[in-house]
Amino acid sequence: ISGLSLSFLASQSLRFWVGGTLANEEGWETSATQYEHTCRQIALLMAWAAGFIVLTIALLVTVKVGKKKTGEEEGEHSAGDHHSQHSAEEGEEDEEEEGGLLERFAEMILTAFSMSFAWSIFYSARWGIAATQWTGQDQTLLGVVLAVVLSLVCFASIYVLDKLADADFTDEVADEAIYQVIGAIGILIGFSWEQCFDAALSSLASATSNEHFTKLLLAIFCVVMLVPAWRLYILPMVVQHGWRFGFLPERVTEHLDHDDEAAVEEYERMLMKLTSCGKHGWAHEDEGHGHEGHGHEGGHGHGHGGAG
């Protein structure tokens, strides 16, 4: 929440400094100013977005390298005598508490930088599309066109970045940086469609006698429709790592005939093949593997190919 708040305030301040117009509390500008931004203003806001993503990567690399050095130092201390380890226990507890606070603060700043990148790209793209006058003065149509264009560009970017992360020449720190960029791009897609639906909702509610009550009813309708679907289908795919396989292993066992030894053996073979797919693979925690997959021999374990 703190990262979202900081990023939105930062993007609003940048928009006011670059474009000379202060948007309202929801980030919307008046129709008189939204369609009059110059190419220089659009390019400058894009440059700020690039700066935010550079700051995101730099902070992430700094944190990862610091953790790696700390782990190496702890390994060297653990190789010392027992007496020195016992005398340093109290100091290590204080350091762990301080390190936890710093880690949470760094995570908040990292989130703020990532979301600032997403906001800056979003608003600069909206300025650019609005300046072309393709959508006229229709805010809803502008939101739809913007969401579709950004989604197509972002999906293509994610595909390229994912292939880059799977390459053998990228190390662990580089992969983490790439995944952070992919996460920021995913946030951008979410922002674009959220603003699209918000514009559509405002347009629909403005045609009724009570705009605010209509917005409340539509919000309740969305919650009733979306939350059960999210709880039943999307959340299990994340928690049980079904996104990796395309299905939930536990759901498969509900329809599996446990008396059929051939079917059970085939299911176990396929599951073992899926759980060994590169660094993105997943295994049960009770098997002692945690959430990390099995890497391929002679590489970083980036590949998606299974055994056999």
Short mmCIF file of C-alpha atoms in Angstrom, two decimals:
data_model
loop_
_atom_site.label_atom_id
_atom_site.label_comp_id
_atom_site.label_asym_id
_atom_site.label_seq_id
_atom_site.Cartn_x
_atom_site.Cartn_y
_atom_site.Cartn_z
CA ILE A 1 0.00 0.00 0.00
CA SER A 2 2.81 2.40 0.88
CA GLY A 3 4.56 1.64 -2.43
CA LEU A 4 1.35 2.27 -4.38
CA SER A 5 0.71 5.55 -2.55
CA LEU A 6 4.26 6.81 -3.04
CA SER A 7 4.29 5.87 -6.72
CA PHE A 8 0.95 7.55 -7.45
CA LEU A 9 2.00 10.75 -5.69
CA ALA A 10 5.33 10.72 -7.52
CA SER A 11 3.67 10.23 -10.91
CA GLN A 12 1.14 12.99 -10.21
CA SER A 13 3.92 15.38 -9.24
CA LEU A 14 5.89 14.49 -12.38
CA ARG A 15 2.84 15.01 -14.58
CA PHE A 16 2.28 18.43 -13.05
CA TRP A 17 5.94 19.37 -13.50
CA VAL A 18 6.17 18.06 -17.07
CA GLY A 19 2.72 18.87 -18.40
CA GLY A 20 1.88 21.95 -16.33
CA THR A 21 -1.55 20.57 -15.35
CA LEU A 22 -2.51 19.13 -11.99
CA ALA A 23 -4.86 16.15 -12.33
CA ASN A 24 -7.67 15.43 -9.89
CA GLU A 25 -7.51 12.93 -7.03
CA GLU A 26 -8.19 10.04 -9.42
CA GLY A 27 -5.51 11.08 -11.93
CA TRP A 28 -7.87 12.45 -14.59
CA GLU A 29 -7.23 15.70 -16.44
CA THR A 30 -9.83 17.94 -18.00
CA SER A 31 -10.71 17.39 -21.64
CA ALA A 32 -9.28 20.81 -22.48
CA THR A 33 -5.75 19.88 -21.38
CA GLN A 34 -5.49 16.10 -21.85
CA TYR A 35 -5.47 16.34 -25.65
CA GLU A 36 -2.97 19.21 -25.92
CA HIS A 37 0.29 17.74 -24.62
CA THR A 38 3.33 18.14 -26.85
CA CYS A 39 5.75 15.49 -28.09
CA ARG A 40 8.43 16.97 -25.84
CA GLN A 41 6.27 16.48 -22.75
CA ILE A 42 5.45 12.90 -23.75
CA ALA A 43 9.12 12.08 -24.37
CA LEU A 44 10.16 13.66 -21.06
CA LEU A 45 7.65 11.58 -19.10
CA MET A 46 8.87 8.48 -20.96
CA ALA A 47 12.41 9.37 -19.95
CA TRP A 48 11.34 9.53 -16.31
CA ALA A 49 9.80 6.06 -16.71
CA ALA A 50 13.13 4.76 -18.01
CA GLY A 51 14.85 6.36 -15.04
CA PHE A 52 12.50 4.63 -12.62
CA ILE A 53 13.17 1.21 -14.14
CA VAL A 54 16.92 1.85 -13.97
CA LEU A 55 16.57 2.75 -10.29
CA THR A 56 14.51 -0.41 -9.76
CA ILE A 57 17.16 -2.65 -11.29
CA ALA A 58 20.01 -0.86 -9.48
CA LEU A 59 18.31 -1.20 -6.09
CA LEU A 60 17.45 -4.85 -6.69
CA VAL A 61 21.01 -5.71 -7.73
CA THR A 62 22.39 -3.86 -4.70
CA VAL A 63 20.11 -5.78 -2.34
CA LYS A 64 20.85 -9.15 -3.95
CA VAL A 65 24.62 -8.60 -3.95
CA GLY A 66 24.49 -7.46 -0.33
CA LYS A 67 22.57 -10.58 0.68
CA LYS A 68 25.06 -12.76 -1.15
CA LYS A 69 28.01 -11.16 0.61
CA THR A 70 26.26 -11.46 3.96
CA GLY A 71 25.63 -15.14 3.33
CA GLU A 72 29.27 -15.72 2.46
CA GLU A 73 30.41 -13.94 5.62
CA GLU A 74 28.02 -15.99 7.74
CA GLY A 75 29.40 -19.14 6.14
CA GLU A 76 32.94 -18.11 7.04
CA HIS A 77 31.92 -17.38 10.64
CA SER A 78 30.14 -20.71 10.91
CA ALA A 79 33.42 -22.43 10.04
CA GLY A 80 35.07 -20.88 13.13
CA ASP A 81 35.28 -22.37 16.60
CA HIS A 82 32.24 -22.96 18.79
CA HIS A 83 33.30 -20.39 21.40
CA SER A 84 33.35 -17.50 18.93
CA GLN A 85 29.96 -18.54 17.57
CA HIS A 86 28.41 -18.58 21.04
CA SER A 87 29.76 -15.14 21.95
CA ALA A 88 28.34 -13.59 18.77
CA GLU A 89 24.78 -14.96 19.08
CA GLU A 90 23.30 -11.90 20.77
CA GLY A 91 24.90 -9.53 18.27
CA GLU A 92 23.61 -11.61 15.37
CA GLU A 93 20.04 -11.41 16.69
CA ASP A 94 20.22 -7.61 16.74
CA GLU A 95 21.70 -7.59 13.25
CA GLU A 96 18.94 -9.86 11.96
CA GLU A 97 16.26 -7.56 13.38
CA GLU A 98 17.90 -4.50 11.85
CA GLY A 99 18.42 -6.35 8.58
CA GLY A 100 14.72 -7.28 8.50
CA LEU A 101 13.69 -3.64 8.83
CA LEU A 102 16.10 -2.59 6.11
CA GLU A 103 14.88 -5.40 3.85
CA ARG A 104 11.24 -4.35 4.27
CA PHE A 105 12.15 -0.71 3.61
CA ALA A 106 14.09 -1.69 0.49
CA GLU A 107 11.12 -3.76 -0.69
CA MET A 108 8.80 -0.78 -0.22
CA ILE A 109 11.10 1.51 -2.21
CA LEU A 110 11.49 -1.17 -4.88
CA THR A 111 7.71 -1.43 -5.19
CA ALA A 112 7.42 2.35 -5.38
CA PHE A 113 10.01 2.55 -8.17
CA SER A 114 8.34 -0.27 -10.13
CA MET A 115 4.89 1.28 -9.87
CA SER A 116 6.24 4.75 -10.69
CA PHE A 117 7.60 3.24 -13.89
CA ALA A 118 4.17 1.77 -14.67
CA TRP A 119 2.33 5.02 -13.93
CA SER A 120 4.76 7.09 -16.01
CA ILE A 121 4.50 4.78 -19.02
CA PHE A 122 0.73 4.70 -18.70
CA TYR A 123 0.25 8.46 -18.59
CA SER A 124 2.80 9.17 -21.30
CA ALA A 125 1.06 6.62 -23.56
CA ARG A 126 -2.30 8.19 -22.78
CA TRP A 127 -0.93 11.63 -23.65
CA GLY A 128 0.45 10.24 -26.90
CA ILE A 129 -2.77 8.52 -27.99
CA ALA A 130 -4.87 11.52 -26.96
CA ALA A 131 -2.62 13.85 -28.96
CA THR A 132 -3.34 11.90 -32.16
CA GLN A 133 -7.07 12.69 -31.80
CA TRP A 134 -7.92 9.11 -32.86
CA THR A 135 -10.54 8.82 -30.12
CA GLY A 136 -11.88 12.37 -30.30
CA GLN A 137 -12.96 13.63 -26.88
CA ASP A 138 -14.36 10.26 -25.75
CA GLN A 139 -12.66 9.26 -22.46
CA THR A 140 -14.05 5.72 -22.53
CA LEU A 141 -12.84 5.03 -26.07
CA LEU A 142 -9.46 6.50 -25.16
CA GLY A 143 -9.24 4.10 -22.20
CA VAL A 144 -10.12 1.09 -24.35
CA VAL A 145 -7.61 1.93 -27.09
CA LEU A 146 -4.91 2.65 -24.51
CA ALA A 147 -5.51 -0.63 -22.65
CA VAL A 148 -5.44 -2.70 -25.84
CA VAL A 149 -2.29 -1.03 -27.20
CA LEU A 150 -0.41 -1.29 -23.90
CA SER A 151 -1.48 -4.91 -23.44
CA LEU A 152 -0.16 -5.93 -26.86
CA VAL A 153 3.14 -4.12 -26.36
CA CYS A 154 3.54 -5.45 -22.82
CA PHE A 155 2.78 -9.06 -23.77
CA ALA A 156 5.41 -8.92 -26.49
CA SER A 157 7.91 -7.38 -24.07
CA ILE A 158 7.23 -10.02 -21.43
CA TYR A 159 7.75 -12.80 -23.99
CA VAL A 160 11.14 -11.39 -25.01
CA LEU A 161 12.23 -10.80 -21.40
CA ASP A 162 11.18 -14.32 -20.37
CA LYS A 163 13.26 -15.81 -23.17
CA LEU A 164 16.16 -13.66 -22.02
CA ALA A 165 15.79 -14.89 -18.44
CA ASP A 166 15.79 -18.50 -19.67
CA ALA A 167 19.05 -18.00 -21.53
CA ASP A 168 22.17 -19.63 -20.09
CA PHE A 169 24.27 -16.46 -20.20
CA THR A 170 22.17 -14.67 -17.54
CA ASP A 171 23.09 -15.30 -13.91
CA GLU A 172 20.78 -15.37 -10.90
CA VAL A 173 21.00 -11.64 -10.18
CA ALA A 174 20.26 -10.77 -13.82
CA ASP A 175 17.27 -13.11 -13.79
CA GLU A 176 15.90 -11.45 -10.65
CA ALA A 177 16.25 -8.04 -12.31
CA ILE A 178 14.44 -9.30 -15.41
CA TYR A 179 11.62 -10.76 -13.33
CA GLN A 180 11.29 -7.45 -11.51
CA VAL A 181 10.91 -5.66 -14.84
CA ILE A 182 8.33 -8.24 -15.93
CA GLY A 183 6.43 -7.61 -12.71
CA ALA A 184 6.46 -3.87 -13.36
CA ILE A 185 5.14 -4.45 -16.89
CA GLY A 186 2.39 -6.65 -15.45
CA ILE A 187 1.42 -3.80 -13.11
CA LEU A 188 1.24 -1.51 -16.14
CA ILE A 189 -1.25 -3.84 -17.83
CA GLY A 190 -3.36 -3.88 -14.68
CA PHE A 191 -3.30 -0.08 -14.41
CA SER A 192 -4.39 0.35 -18.03
CA TRP A 193 -7.42 -1.91 -17.72
CA GLU A 194 -8.35 -0.52 -14.31
CA GLN A 195 -8.43 2.99 -15.75
CA CYS A 196 -10.40 1.71 -18.74
CA PHE A 197 -13.09 0.16 -16.52
CA ASP A 198 -13.09 3.25 -14.31
CA ALA A 199 -13.81 5.48 -17.32
CA ALA A 200 -16.56 3.13 -18.50
CA LEU A 201 -18.07 3.05 -15.01
CA SER A 202 -18.08 6.84 -14.76
CA SER A 203 -19.66 7.14 -18.21
CA LEU A 204 -22.40 4.66 -17.33
CA ALA A 205 -23.09 6.18 -13.93
CA SER A 206 -23.28 9.72 -15.32
CA ALA A 207 -26.31 8.68 -17.40
CA THR A 208 -28.35 7.85 -14.26
CA SER A 209 -30.14 10.08 -11.80
CA ASN A 210 -27.89 9.13 -8.87
CA GLU A 211 -24.30 8.73 -10.05
CA HIS A 212 -22.71 7.80 -6.73
CA PHE A 213 -25.36 5.18 -5.82
CA THR A 214 -24.98 3.63 -9.29
CA LYS A 215 -21.22 3.36 -8.81
CA LEU A 216 -21.80 1.63 -5.46
CA LEU A 217 -24.20 -0.91 -6.99
CA LEU A 218 -21.82 -1.65 -9.87
CA ALA A 219 -18.92 -2.08 -7.44
CA ILE A 220 -20.93 -4.58 -5.38
CA PHE A 221 -21.89 -6.41 -8.57
CA CYS A 222 -18.23 -6.69 -9.60
CA VAL A 223 -17.26 -8.05 -6.17
CA VAL A 224 -20.02 -10.67 -6.24
CA MET A 225 -19.03 -11.77 -9.74
CA LEU A 226 -15.24 -11.69 -9.49
CA VAL A 227 -14.26 -12.66 -5.94
CA PRO A 228 -15.74 -16.22 -6.04
CA ALA A 229 -14.07 -16.88 -9.41
CA TRP A 230 -10.76 -15.53 -8.08
CA ARG A 231 -11.05 -17.65 -4.93
CA LEU A 232 -11.98 -20.87 -6.71
CA TYR A 233 -9.78 -20.76 -9.79
CA ILE A 234 -7.07 -18.07 -9.75
CA LEU A 235 -5.86 -18.27 -6.13
CA PRO A 236 -5.31 -22.07 -6.15
CA MET A 237 -3.27 -21.75 -9.35
CA VAL A 238 -0.93 -19.36 -7.51
CA VAL A 239 -0.79 -21.06 -4.12
CA GLN A 240 -0.42 -24.59 -5.49
CA HIS A 241 1.80 -23.50 -8.39
CA GLY A 242 -0.72 -24.66 -10.95
CA TRP A 243 0.39 -21.77 -13.18
CA ARG A 244 3.54 -23.77 -13.86
CA PHE A 245 1.72 -26.91 -15.02
CA GLY A 246 -1.49 -25.52 -16.45
CA PHE A 247 -3.54 -27.59 -13.99
CA LEU A 248 -3.76 -28.37 -10.28
CA PRO A 249 -2.26 -31.75 -9.36
CA GLU A 250 -4.69 -32.14 -6.46
CA ARG A 251 -7.67 -31.67 -8.78
CA VAL A 252 -6.32 -34.37 -11.07
CA THR A 253 -6.18 -36.90 -8.24
CA GLU A 254 -9.90 -36.35 -7.60
CA HIS A 255 -10.64 -38.00 -10.95
CA LEU A 256 -7.85 -40.56 -10.80
CA ASP A 257 -8.71 -44.21 -10.31
CA HIS A 258 -6.30 -45.18 -7.52
CA ASP A 259 -6.97 -48.87 -8.14
CA ASP A 260 -5.59 -48.55 -11.66
CA GLU A 261 -1.86 -48.99 -11.11
CA ALA A 262 -0.99 -48.09 -14.69
CA ALA A 263 -2.91 -44.79 -14.47
CA VAL A 264 -1.31 -43.91 -11.12
CA GLU A 265 2.16 -44.69 -12.43
CA GLU A 266 1.59 -42.59 -15.55
CA TYR A 267 0.33 -39.67 -13.44
CA GLU A 268 3.38 -39.84 -11.15
CA ARG A 269 5.70 -39.99 -14.16
CA MET A 270 4.13 -36.94 -15.78
CA LEU A 271 4.15 -35.00 -12.50
CA MET A 272 7.81 -35.81 -11.93
CA LYS A 273 8.61 -34.60 -15.44
CA LEU A 274 6.76 -31.33 -14.85
CA THR A 275 8.37 -30.69 -11.45
CA SER A 276 11.83 -31.01 -12.95
CA CYS A 277 11.38 -28.33 -15.63
CA GLY A 278 14.31 -26.00 -15.04
CA LYS A 279 14.60 -23.40 -12.31
CA HIS A 280 10.89 -22.61 -12.53
CA GLY A 281 9.97 -26.15 -11.53
CA TRP A 282 8.17 -26.89 -8.30
CA ALA A 283 8.14 -29.77 -5.84
CA HIS A 284 6.22 -30.45 -2.65
CA GLU A 285 7.74 -28.96 0.49
CA ASP A 286 7.25 -32.19 2.37
CA GLU A 287 9.60 -33.83 -0.12
CA GLY A 288 12.36 -31.52 1.13
CA HIS A 289 12.72 -29.52 -2.09
CA GLY A 290 10.85 -26.36 -1.13
CA HIS A 291 9.76 -24.28 -4.10
CA GLU A 292 12.90 -24.51 -6.17
CA GLY A 293 13.15 -26.68 -9.22
CA HIS A 294 15.90 -28.89 -10.46
CA GLY A 295 18.40 -27.26 -12.78
CA HIS A 296 19.79 -28.86 -15.88
CA GLU A 297 23.28 -30.15 -15.81
CA GLY A 298 25.95 -27.86 -17.19
CA GLY A 299 23.80 -24.69 -16.98
CA HIS A 300 21.93 -22.39 -14.68
CA GLY A 301 18.74 -24.41 -14.80
CA HIS A 302 16.89 -21.80 -16.84
CA GLY A 303 15.45 -24.10 -19.46
CA HIS A 304 11.89 -25.31 -19.55
CA GLY A 305 12.58 -28.69 -21.05
CA GLY A 306 11.75 -31.73 -18.97
CA ALA A 307 13.48 -35.05 -18.61
CA GLY A 308 13.44 -37.33 -21.57
#
